């Protein structure tokens, strides 16, 4: 077993899912592959919306949990040069906080794009290494790994708002969406004024995503020239 398998084989990434990210897929039923699906929280949200979903994980423990939910899940090393599905099998590929865990994310992304149908989309979520709280840690001279968050000890690559876009472009994709999701620090006002807090969060995420975004979201599509090539006999 490789070192990567040793690290991830029994890990459990379990949460309530990422609705803001999942909502990007839309309501038109389609076939979705969640690459690095964790315990299947996003898969469950997608299924509720009527999509046909499949997950991939490196963790046998996670796969058992996903399958217990009645969802399809394959155990696969996404850095492998082979793919577990035929070409053009999916309308949507999701990479939700996954690509920062591999040494060569552009290679992985380019390879998995082969599974995308001509008019399909790739949705990528990455942590923002230049979010304001992390910048403060850097200014203090601190570069320290943690168990979770931006400095998760299993992160191999780090992205800012610009390099996240470049990642998709370097994988041969056309960027059709790029934005951040984050929060303005408001202390106790966040609980006292939830409506105002939500509006402030949206505003700073739009005006200064590089500083305030916790999540960098990039949407990619196959280039039009490739779509035309797929229509040739």
Short mmCIF file of N, CA and C in Angstrom, two decimals, residues 65-216:
data_model
loop_
_atom_site.label_atom_id
_atom_site.label_comp_id
_atom_site.label_asym_id
_atom_site.label_seq_id
_atom_site.Cartn_x
_atom_site.Cartn_y
_atom_site.Cartn_z
N UNK A 65 -19.70 3.85 4.21
CA UNK A 65 -20.74 4.77 4.69
C UNK A 65 -21.60 5.26 3.53
N UNK A 66 -20.94 5.62 2.41
CA UNK A 66 -21.68 6.10 1.23
C UNK A 66 -22.63 5.03 0.71
N UNK A 67 -22.13 3.81 0.60
CA UNK A 67 -22.97 2.72 0.09
C UNK A 67 -24.12 2.40 1.03
N UNK A 68 -23.90 2.56 2.33
CA UNK A 68 -24.97 2.32 3.31
C UNK A 68 -26.11 3.32 3.13
N UNK A 69 -25.81 4.45 2.51
CA UNK A 69 -26.85 5.46 2.21
C UNK A 69 -27.58 5.14 0.91
N UNK A 70 -27.20 4.03 0.28
CA UNK A 70 -27.83 3.65 -0.98
C UNK A 70 -27.27 4.38 -2.18
N UNK A 71 -26.04 4.90 -2.05
CA UNK A 71 -25.40 5.66 -3.11
C UNK A 71 -24.26 4.85 -3.73
N UNK A 72 -23.99 5.12 -4.99
CA UNK A 72 -22.92 4.44 -5.70
C UNK A 72 -21.58 5.08 -5.35
N UNK A 73 -20.57 4.24 -5.04
CA UNK A 73 -19.27 4.77 -4.67
C UNK A 73 -18.18 3.77 -5.05
N UNK A 74 -17.12 4.26 -5.70
CA UNK A 74 -15.97 3.45 -6.07
C UNK A 74 -14.76 3.88 -5.26
N UNK A 75 -13.96 2.93 -4.84
CA UNK A 75 -12.69 3.22 -4.17
C UNK A 75 -11.62 3.29 -5.25
N UNK A 76 -11.01 4.46 -5.38
CA UNK A 76 -10.08 4.67 -6.48
C UNK A 76 -9.06 5.76 -6.12
N UNK A 77 -7.83 5.55 -6.53
CA UNK A 77 -6.80 6.55 -6.38
C UNK A 77 -6.87 7.50 -7.58
N UNK A 78 -7.27 8.75 -7.34
CA UNK A 78 -7.50 9.66 -8.47
C UNK A 78 -6.21 10.06 -9.17
N UNK A 79 -5.06 9.77 -8.56
CA UNK A 79 -3.79 10.05 -9.23
C UNK A 79 -3.36 8.94 -10.17
N UNK A 80 -4.14 7.85 -10.21
CA UNK A 80 -3.82 6.75 -11.12
C UNK A 80 -3.96 7.20 -12.56
N UNK A 81 -3.14 6.62 -13.44
CA UNK A 81 -3.18 7.01 -14.85
C UNK A 81 -4.38 6.42 -15.58
N UNK A 82 -5.03 5.44 -15.00
CA UNK A 82 -6.24 4.87 -15.59
C UNK A 82 -7.46 5.45 -14.89
N UNK A 83 -8.60 5.38 -15.58
CA UNK A 83 -9.85 5.91 -15.05
C UNK A 83 -10.86 4.78 -14.88
N UNK A 84 -11.72 4.86 -13.86
CA UNK A 84 -12.64 3.77 -13.59
C UNK A 84 -13.93 3.81 -14.41
N UNK A 85 -14.06 4.78 -15.33
CA UNK A 85 -15.28 4.92 -16.13
C UNK A 85 -14.91 5.19 -17.59
N UNK A 86 -15.82 4.87 -18.51
CA UNK A 86 -15.56 5.18 -19.93
C UNK A 86 -15.54 6.68 -20.18
N UNK A 87 -14.94 7.08 -21.28
CA UNK A 87 -14.90 8.49 -21.67
C UNK A 87 -16.32 9.02 -21.87
N UNK A 88 -16.50 10.30 -21.58
CA UNK A 88 -17.76 11.02 -21.78
C UNK A 88 -18.94 10.35 -21.07
N UNK A 89 -18.71 9.96 -19.81
CA UNK A 89 -19.74 9.27 -19.04
C UNK A 89 -20.61 10.20 -18.21
N UNK A 90 -20.13 11.45 -17.98
CA UNK A 90 -20.81 12.31 -17.01
C UNK A 90 -21.08 13.71 -17.58
N UNK A 91 -22.17 14.29 -17.09
CA UNK A 91 -22.50 15.67 -17.44
C UNK A 91 -21.77 16.66 -16.54
N UNK A 92 -21.46 16.24 -15.32
CA UNK A 92 -20.85 17.12 -14.33
C UNK A 92 -19.78 16.37 -13.55
N UNK A 93 -18.66 17.04 -13.32
CA UNK A 93 -17.62 16.56 -12.41
C UNK A 93 -17.50 17.55 -11.26
N UNK A 94 -17.51 17.03 -10.04
CA UNK A 94 -17.32 17.86 -8.85
C UNK A 94 -15.97 17.53 -8.20
N UNK A 95 -15.22 18.57 -7.87
CA UNK A 95 -13.99 18.44 -7.08
C UNK A 95 -14.12 19.39 -5.90
N UNK A 96 -14.70 18.94 -4.82
CA UNK A 96 -14.98 19.80 -3.67
C UNK A 96 -13.89 19.62 -2.62
N UNK A 97 -12.95 20.58 -2.58
CA UNK A 97 -11.83 20.53 -1.64
C UNK A 97 -11.09 19.20 -1.74
N UNK A 98 -10.68 18.89 -2.96
CA UNK A 98 -9.98 17.64 -3.25
C UNK A 98 -8.61 17.89 -3.87
N UNK A 99 -8.55 18.80 -4.83
CA UNK A 99 -7.34 18.95 -5.64
C UNK A 99 -6.16 19.51 -4.86
N UNK A 100 -6.41 20.15 -3.73
CA UNK A 100 -5.29 20.62 -2.91
C UNK A 100 -4.58 19.47 -2.19
N UNK A 101 -5.16 18.28 -2.27
CA UNK A 101 -4.59 17.11 -1.60
C UNK A 101 -3.67 16.29 -2.51
N UNK A 102 -3.51 16.70 -3.77
CA UNK A 102 -2.66 15.93 -4.69
C UNK A 102 -1.50 16.80 -5.17
N UNK A 103 -0.39 16.14 -5.54
CA UNK A 103 0.82 16.86 -5.91
C UNK A 103 0.69 17.57 -7.25
N UNK A 104 -0.03 16.97 -8.18
CA UNK A 104 -0.16 17.54 -9.52
C UNK A 104 -1.65 17.65 -9.88
N UNK A 105 -2.37 18.62 -9.30
CA UNK A 105 -3.82 18.72 -9.52
C UNK A 105 -4.20 18.98 -10.96
N UNK A 106 -3.37 19.73 -11.71
CA UNK A 106 -3.70 20.00 -13.11
C UNK A 106 -3.69 18.73 -13.94
N UNK A 107 -2.79 17.79 -13.60
CA UNK A 107 -2.74 16.51 -14.31
C UNK A 107 -3.99 15.68 -14.01
N UNK A 108 -4.37 15.63 -12.73
CA UNK A 108 -5.57 14.91 -12.34
C UNK A 108 -6.80 15.50 -13.02
N UNK A 109 -6.90 16.82 -13.02
CA UNK A 109 -8.05 17.49 -13.61
C UNK A 109 -8.13 17.24 -15.10
N UNK A 110 -7.00 17.34 -15.79
CA UNK A 110 -6.99 17.11 -17.23
C UNK A 110 -7.41 15.67 -17.54
N UNK A 111 -6.92 14.72 -16.76
CA UNK A 111 -7.24 13.31 -17.01
C UNK A 111 -8.73 13.06 -16.81
N UNK A 112 -9.30 13.58 -15.73
CA UNK A 112 -10.71 13.33 -15.44
C UNK A 112 -11.64 14.05 -16.42
N UNK A 113 -11.15 15.10 -17.05
CA UNK A 113 -11.97 15.80 -18.04
C UNK A 113 -12.36 14.88 -19.19
N UNK A 114 -11.61 13.83 -19.41
CA UNK A 114 -11.97 12.86 -20.44
C UNK A 114 -13.33 12.22 -20.16
N UNK A 115 -13.75 12.21 -18.90
CA UNK A 115 -15.03 11.61 -18.53
C UNK A 115 -16.21 12.53 -18.79
N UNK A 116 -15.92 13.77 -19.18
CA UNK A 116 -16.96 14.78 -19.32
C UNK A 116 -17.58 14.74 -20.71
N UNK A 117 -18.91 14.83 -20.76
CA UNK A 117 -19.60 14.93 -22.04
C UNK A 117 -19.27 16.29 -22.68
N UNK A 118 -19.45 16.41 -24.00
CA UNK A 118 -19.01 17.62 -24.71
C UNK A 118 -19.51 18.93 -24.10
N UNK A 119 -20.74 18.99 -23.63
CA UNK A 119 -21.27 20.22 -23.07
C UNK A 119 -21.32 20.19 -21.54
N UNK A 120 -20.52 19.30 -20.95
CA UNK A 120 -20.51 19.16 -19.50
C UNK A 120 -19.73 20.25 -18.79
N UNK A 121 -19.81 20.24 -17.46
CA UNK A 121 -19.16 21.26 -16.65
C UNK A 121 -18.33 20.59 -15.54
N UNK A 122 -17.27 21.29 -15.15
CA UNK A 122 -16.44 20.89 -14.02
C UNK A 122 -16.55 21.97 -12.95
N UNK A 123 -16.90 21.58 -11.73
CA UNK A 123 -17.01 22.52 -10.62
C UNK A 123 -15.93 22.19 -9.59
N UNK A 124 -15.12 23.19 -9.28
CA UNK A 124 -13.98 23.00 -8.38
C UNK A 124 -14.10 23.97 -7.20
N UNK A 125 -13.96 23.45 -5.99
CA UNK A 125 -13.89 24.27 -4.78
C UNK A 125 -12.52 24.06 -4.13
N UNK A 126 -11.85 25.17 -3.81
CA UNK A 126 -10.51 25.13 -3.22
C UNK A 126 -10.47 26.08 -2.02
N UNK A 127 -9.66 25.76 -1.00
CA UNK A 127 -9.49 26.72 0.10
C UNK A 127 -8.60 27.88 -0.33
N UNK A 128 -8.92 29.07 0.16
CA UNK A 128 -8.17 30.27 -0.18
C UNK A 128 -7.02 30.46 0.80
N UNK A 129 -5.80 30.19 0.35
CA UNK A 129 -4.63 30.29 1.23
C UNK A 129 -4.31 31.72 1.62
N UNK A 130 -4.93 32.71 0.93
CA UNK A 130 -4.64 34.12 1.22
C UNK A 130 -5.82 34.82 1.89
N UNK A 131 -6.71 34.04 2.51
CA UNK A 131 -7.79 34.63 3.28
C UNK A 131 -7.21 35.43 4.44
N UNK A 132 -7.92 36.49 4.88
CA UNK A 132 -7.31 37.49 5.78
C UNK A 132 -6.74 36.88 7.06
N UNK A 133 -7.42 35.91 7.65
CA UNK A 133 -6.91 35.35 8.90
C UNK A 133 -5.61 34.58 8.68
N UNK A 134 -5.49 33.94 7.51
CA UNK A 134 -4.25 33.24 7.21
C UNK A 134 -3.13 34.22 6.86
N UNK A 135 -3.49 35.32 6.21
CA UNK A 135 -2.48 36.35 5.93
C UNK A 135 -1.89 36.89 7.24
N UNK A 136 -2.75 37.04 8.24
CA UNK A 136 -2.26 37.54 9.53
C UNK A 136 -1.26 36.55 10.14
N UNK A 137 -1.56 35.27 10.02
CA UNK A 137 -0.62 34.26 10.52
C UNK A 137 0.71 34.33 9.79
N UNK A 138 0.65 34.55 8.48
CA UNK A 138 1.89 34.67 7.71
C UNK A 138 2.68 35.91 8.16
N UNK A 139 1.96 37.03 8.40
CA UNK A 139 2.63 38.26 8.85
C UNK A 139 3.32 38.06 10.19
N UNK A 140 2.76 37.20 11.01
CA UNK A 140 3.35 36.89 12.31
C UNK A 140 4.49 35.88 12.19
N UNK A 141 4.75 35.45 10.95
CA UNK A 141 5.83 34.50 10.73
C UNK A 141 5.44 33.07 11.01
N UNK A 142 4.14 32.77 10.94
CA UNK A 142 3.67 31.42 11.27
C UNK A 142 3.20 30.69 10.02
N UNK A 143 3.79 29.56 9.75
CA UNK A 143 3.33 28.65 8.69
C UNK A 143 3.23 27.28 9.34
N UNK A 144 2.08 27.02 9.92
CA UNK A 144 1.90 25.81 10.72
C UNK A 144 0.70 25.02 10.26
N UNK A 145 0.91 23.72 10.12
CA UNK A 145 -0.17 22.86 9.69
C UNK A 145 -1.14 22.57 10.84
N UNK A 146 -2.38 22.23 10.47
CA UNK A 146 -3.42 21.94 11.45
C UNK A 146 -4.15 20.67 11.01
N UNK A 147 -5.07 20.23 11.81
CA UNK A 147 -5.82 19.02 11.48
C UNK A 147 -6.92 19.29 10.45
N UNK A 148 -7.41 20.52 10.41
CA UNK A 148 -8.47 20.89 9.46
C UNK A 148 -8.22 22.30 8.97
N UNK A 149 -9.04 22.74 8.03
CA UNK A 149 -8.99 24.12 7.56
C UNK A 149 -7.97 24.35 6.45
N UNK A 150 -7.66 25.62 6.22
CA UNK A 150 -6.77 26.01 5.13
C UNK A 150 -5.42 25.32 5.24
N UNK A 151 -4.90 25.19 6.46
CA UNK A 151 -3.59 24.59 6.67
C UNK A 151 -3.68 23.13 7.08
N UNK A 152 -4.71 22.44 6.62
CA UNK A 152 -4.85 21.00 6.84
C UNK A 152 -3.52 20.30 6.51
N UNK A 153 -3.08 19.43 7.39
CA UNK A 153 -1.78 18.79 7.22
C UNK A 153 -1.69 17.89 5.99
N UNK A 154 -2.86 17.54 5.41
CA UNK A 154 -2.84 16.70 4.20
C UNK A 154 -2.85 17.53 2.91
N UNK A 155 -2.84 18.86 3.02
CA UNK A 155 -2.79 19.70 1.82
C UNK A 155 -1.38 19.72 1.25
N UNK A 156 -1.30 19.42 -0.04
CA UNK A 156 -0.01 19.45 -0.73
C UNK A 156 0.16 20.69 -1.59
N UNK A 157 -0.95 21.29 -1.99
CA UNK A 157 -0.90 22.48 -2.84
C UNK A 157 -1.76 23.58 -2.21
N UNK A 158 -1.37 24.84 -2.46
CA UNK A 158 -2.08 25.99 -1.91
C UNK A 158 -2.42 26.95 -3.04
N UNK A 159 -3.62 27.56 -2.97
CA UNK A 159 -4.11 28.39 -4.06
C UNK A 159 -4.59 29.73 -3.55
N UNK A 160 -4.36 30.78 -4.38
CA UNK A 160 -5.02 32.06 -4.16
C UNK A 160 -6.09 32.20 -5.25
N UNK A 161 -6.75 33.36 -5.27
CA UNK A 161 -7.87 33.52 -6.18
C UNK A 161 -7.44 33.41 -7.65
N UNK A 162 -6.27 33.94 -7.97
CA UNK A 162 -5.78 33.92 -9.35
C UNK A 162 -5.27 32.55 -9.76
N UNK A 163 -4.50 31.90 -8.90
CA UNK A 163 -3.92 30.61 -9.27
C UNK A 163 -4.97 29.51 -9.36
N UNK A 164 -6.10 29.69 -8.66
CA UNK A 164 -7.20 28.73 -8.78
C UNK A 164 -7.76 28.74 -10.20
N UNK A 165 -7.89 29.92 -10.76
CA UNK A 165 -8.36 30.03 -12.15
C UNK A 165 -7.34 29.41 -13.11
N UNK A 166 -6.06 29.70 -12.85
CA UNK A 166 -5.00 29.18 -13.70
C UNK A 166 -4.97 27.65 -13.68
N UNK A 167 -5.34 27.06 -12.55
CA UNK A 167 -5.37 25.59 -12.45
C UNK A 167 -6.28 25.00 -13.52
N UNK A 168 -7.49 25.54 -13.68
CA UNK A 168 -8.42 25.00 -14.67
C UNK A 168 -7.92 25.28 -16.08
N UNK A 169 -7.38 26.47 -16.29
CA UNK A 169 -6.88 26.80 -17.62
C UNK A 169 -5.70 25.91 -18.01
N UNK A 170 -4.84 25.60 -17.05
CA UNK A 170 -3.70 24.74 -17.34
C UNK A 170 -4.12 23.30 -17.62
N UNK A 171 -5.33 22.95 -17.18
CA UNK A 171 -5.86 21.62 -17.47
C UNK A 171 -6.62 21.59 -18.79
N UNK A 172 -6.61 22.69 -19.54
CA UNK A 172 -7.24 22.74 -20.85
C UNK A 172 -8.71 23.09 -20.82
N UNK A 173 -9.19 23.65 -19.71
CA UNK A 173 -10.59 24.00 -19.59
C UNK A 173 -10.80 25.50 -19.79
N UNK A 174 -11.97 25.85 -20.27
CA UNK A 174 -12.39 27.25 -20.37
C UNK A 174 -13.10 27.63 -19.08
N UNK A 175 -12.65 28.68 -18.43
CA UNK A 175 -13.28 29.12 -17.18
C UNK A 175 -14.54 29.90 -17.50
N UNK A 176 -15.68 29.42 -16.99
CA UNK A 176 -16.96 30.07 -17.25
C UNK A 176 -17.59 30.62 -15.97
N UNK A 177 -16.93 30.42 -14.84
CA UNK A 177 -17.40 30.96 -13.58
C UNK A 177 -16.27 30.98 -12.57
N UNK A 178 -16.19 32.07 -11.78
CA UNK A 178 -15.08 32.21 -10.83
C UNK A 178 -15.51 33.20 -9.75
N UNK A 179 -15.66 32.74 -8.51
CA UNK A 179 -16.06 33.63 -7.43
C UNK A 179 -15.62 33.04 -6.09
N UNK A 180 -15.81 33.81 -5.04
CA UNK A 180 -15.44 33.37 -3.71
C UNK A 180 -16.63 33.35 -2.77
N UNK A 181 -16.54 32.52 -1.75
CA UNK A 181 -17.53 32.48 -0.69
C UNK A 181 -16.81 32.66 0.64
N UNK A 182 -17.21 33.68 1.40
CA UNK A 182 -16.52 33.93 2.65
C UNK A 182 -17.35 34.74 3.62
N UNK A 183 -16.68 35.26 4.64
CA UNK A 183 -17.37 35.99 5.70
C UNK A 183 -16.59 37.24 6.09
N UNK A 184 -17.35 38.28 6.44
CA UNK A 184 -16.77 39.47 7.03
C UNK A 184 -16.75 39.28 8.54
N UNK A 185 -15.61 39.48 9.19
CA UNK A 185 -15.58 39.31 10.65
C UNK A 185 -16.47 40.34 11.34
N UNK A 186 -17.49 39.85 12.05
CA UNK A 186 -18.44 40.76 12.70
C UNK A 186 -18.65 40.43 14.18
N UNK A 187 -17.95 39.45 14.69
CA UNK A 187 -18.05 39.13 16.11
C UNK A 187 -19.46 38.78 16.54
N UNK A 188 -19.91 39.30 17.69
CA UNK A 188 -21.26 38.98 18.21
C UNK A 188 -22.39 39.51 17.34
N UNK A 189 -22.10 40.48 16.47
CA UNK A 189 -23.15 41.01 15.59
C UNK A 189 -23.67 39.96 14.63
N UNK A 190 -22.85 38.94 14.37
CA UNK A 190 -23.26 37.89 13.42
C UNK A 190 -24.52 37.18 13.91
N UNK A 191 -24.59 36.90 15.19
CA UNK A 191 -25.77 36.23 15.74
C UNK A 191 -26.91 37.21 15.98
N UNK A 192 -26.58 38.45 16.32
CA UNK A 192 -27.61 39.44 16.61
C UNK A 192 -28.30 39.94 15.34
N UNK A 193 -27.52 40.04 14.24
CA UNK A 193 -28.04 40.58 12.99
C UNK A 193 -27.72 39.62 11.84
N UNK A 194 -28.35 38.45 11.81
CA UNK A 194 -28.01 37.44 10.79
C UNK A 194 -28.28 37.90 9.37
N UNK A 195 -29.35 38.67 9.17
CA UNK A 195 -29.66 39.15 7.82
C UNK A 195 -28.60 40.11 7.31
N UNK A 196 -28.19 41.05 8.16
CA UNK A 196 -27.14 41.99 7.80
C UNK A 196 -25.82 41.27 7.56
N UNK A 197 -25.54 40.27 8.40
CA UNK A 197 -24.31 39.50 8.26
C UNK A 197 -24.25 38.79 6.91
N UNK A 198 -25.37 38.21 6.51
CA UNK A 198 -25.42 37.50 5.23
C UNK A 198 -25.17 38.46 4.07
N UNK A 199 -25.77 39.66 4.14
CA UNK A 199 -25.57 40.65 3.08
C UNK A 199 -24.12 41.13 3.05
N UNK A 200 -23.53 41.33 4.22
CA UNK A 200 -22.14 41.75 4.30
C UNK A 200 -21.21 40.68 3.73
N UNK A 201 -21.52 39.43 4.04
CA UNK A 201 -20.71 38.32 3.53
C UNK A 201 -20.72 38.29 2.01
N UNK A 202 -21.91 38.45 1.44
CA UNK A 202 -22.02 38.44 -0.03
C UNK A 202 -21.27 39.60 -0.64
N UNK A 203 -21.36 40.77 0.01
CA UNK A 203 -20.72 41.97 -0.52
C UNK A 203 -19.21 41.83 -0.54
N UNK A 204 -18.61 41.42 0.57
CA UNK A 204 -17.15 41.33 0.61
C UNK A 204 -16.63 40.19 -0.26
N UNK A 205 -17.46 39.14 -0.43
CA UNK A 205 -17.05 38.03 -1.28
C UNK A 205 -16.98 38.46 -2.74
N UNK A 206 -17.83 39.44 -3.11
CA UNK A 206 -17.83 39.95 -4.47
C UNK A 206 -16.74 41.01 -4.65
N UNK A 207 -16.65 41.94 -3.69
CA UNK A 207 -15.73 43.07 -3.84
C UNK A 207 -14.27 42.69 -3.63
N UNK A 208 -14.02 41.75 -2.72
CA UNK A 208 -12.63 41.40 -2.40
C UNK A 208 -12.52 39.92 -2.06
N UNK A 209 -12.79 39.06 -3.03
CA UNK A 209 -12.76 37.62 -2.75
C UNK A 209 -11.39 37.12 -2.34
N UNK A 210 -10.32 37.73 -2.87
CA UNK A 210 -8.98 37.28 -2.52
C UNK A 210 -8.71 37.42 -1.03
N UNK A 211 -9.33 38.42 -0.39
CA UNK A 211 -9.08 38.69 1.02
C UNK A 211 -10.06 37.96 1.94
N UNK A 212 -11.33 37.91 1.54
CA UNK A 212 -12.36 37.41 2.46
C UNK A 212 -12.88 36.01 2.14
N UNK A 213 -12.64 35.51 0.94
CA UNK A 213 -13.19 34.20 0.58
C UNK A 213 -12.50 33.08 1.35
N UNK A 214 -13.29 32.20 1.94
CA UNK A 214 -12.78 30.96 2.49
C UNK A 214 -12.70 29.89 1.42
N UNK A 215 -13.70 29.92 0.53
CA UNK A 215 -13.79 28.95 -0.56
C UNK A 215 -13.64 29.68 -1.89
N UNK A 216 -12.77 29.19 -2.74
CA UNK A 216 -12.65 29.69 -4.11
C UNK A 216 -13.39 28.71 -5.01
#
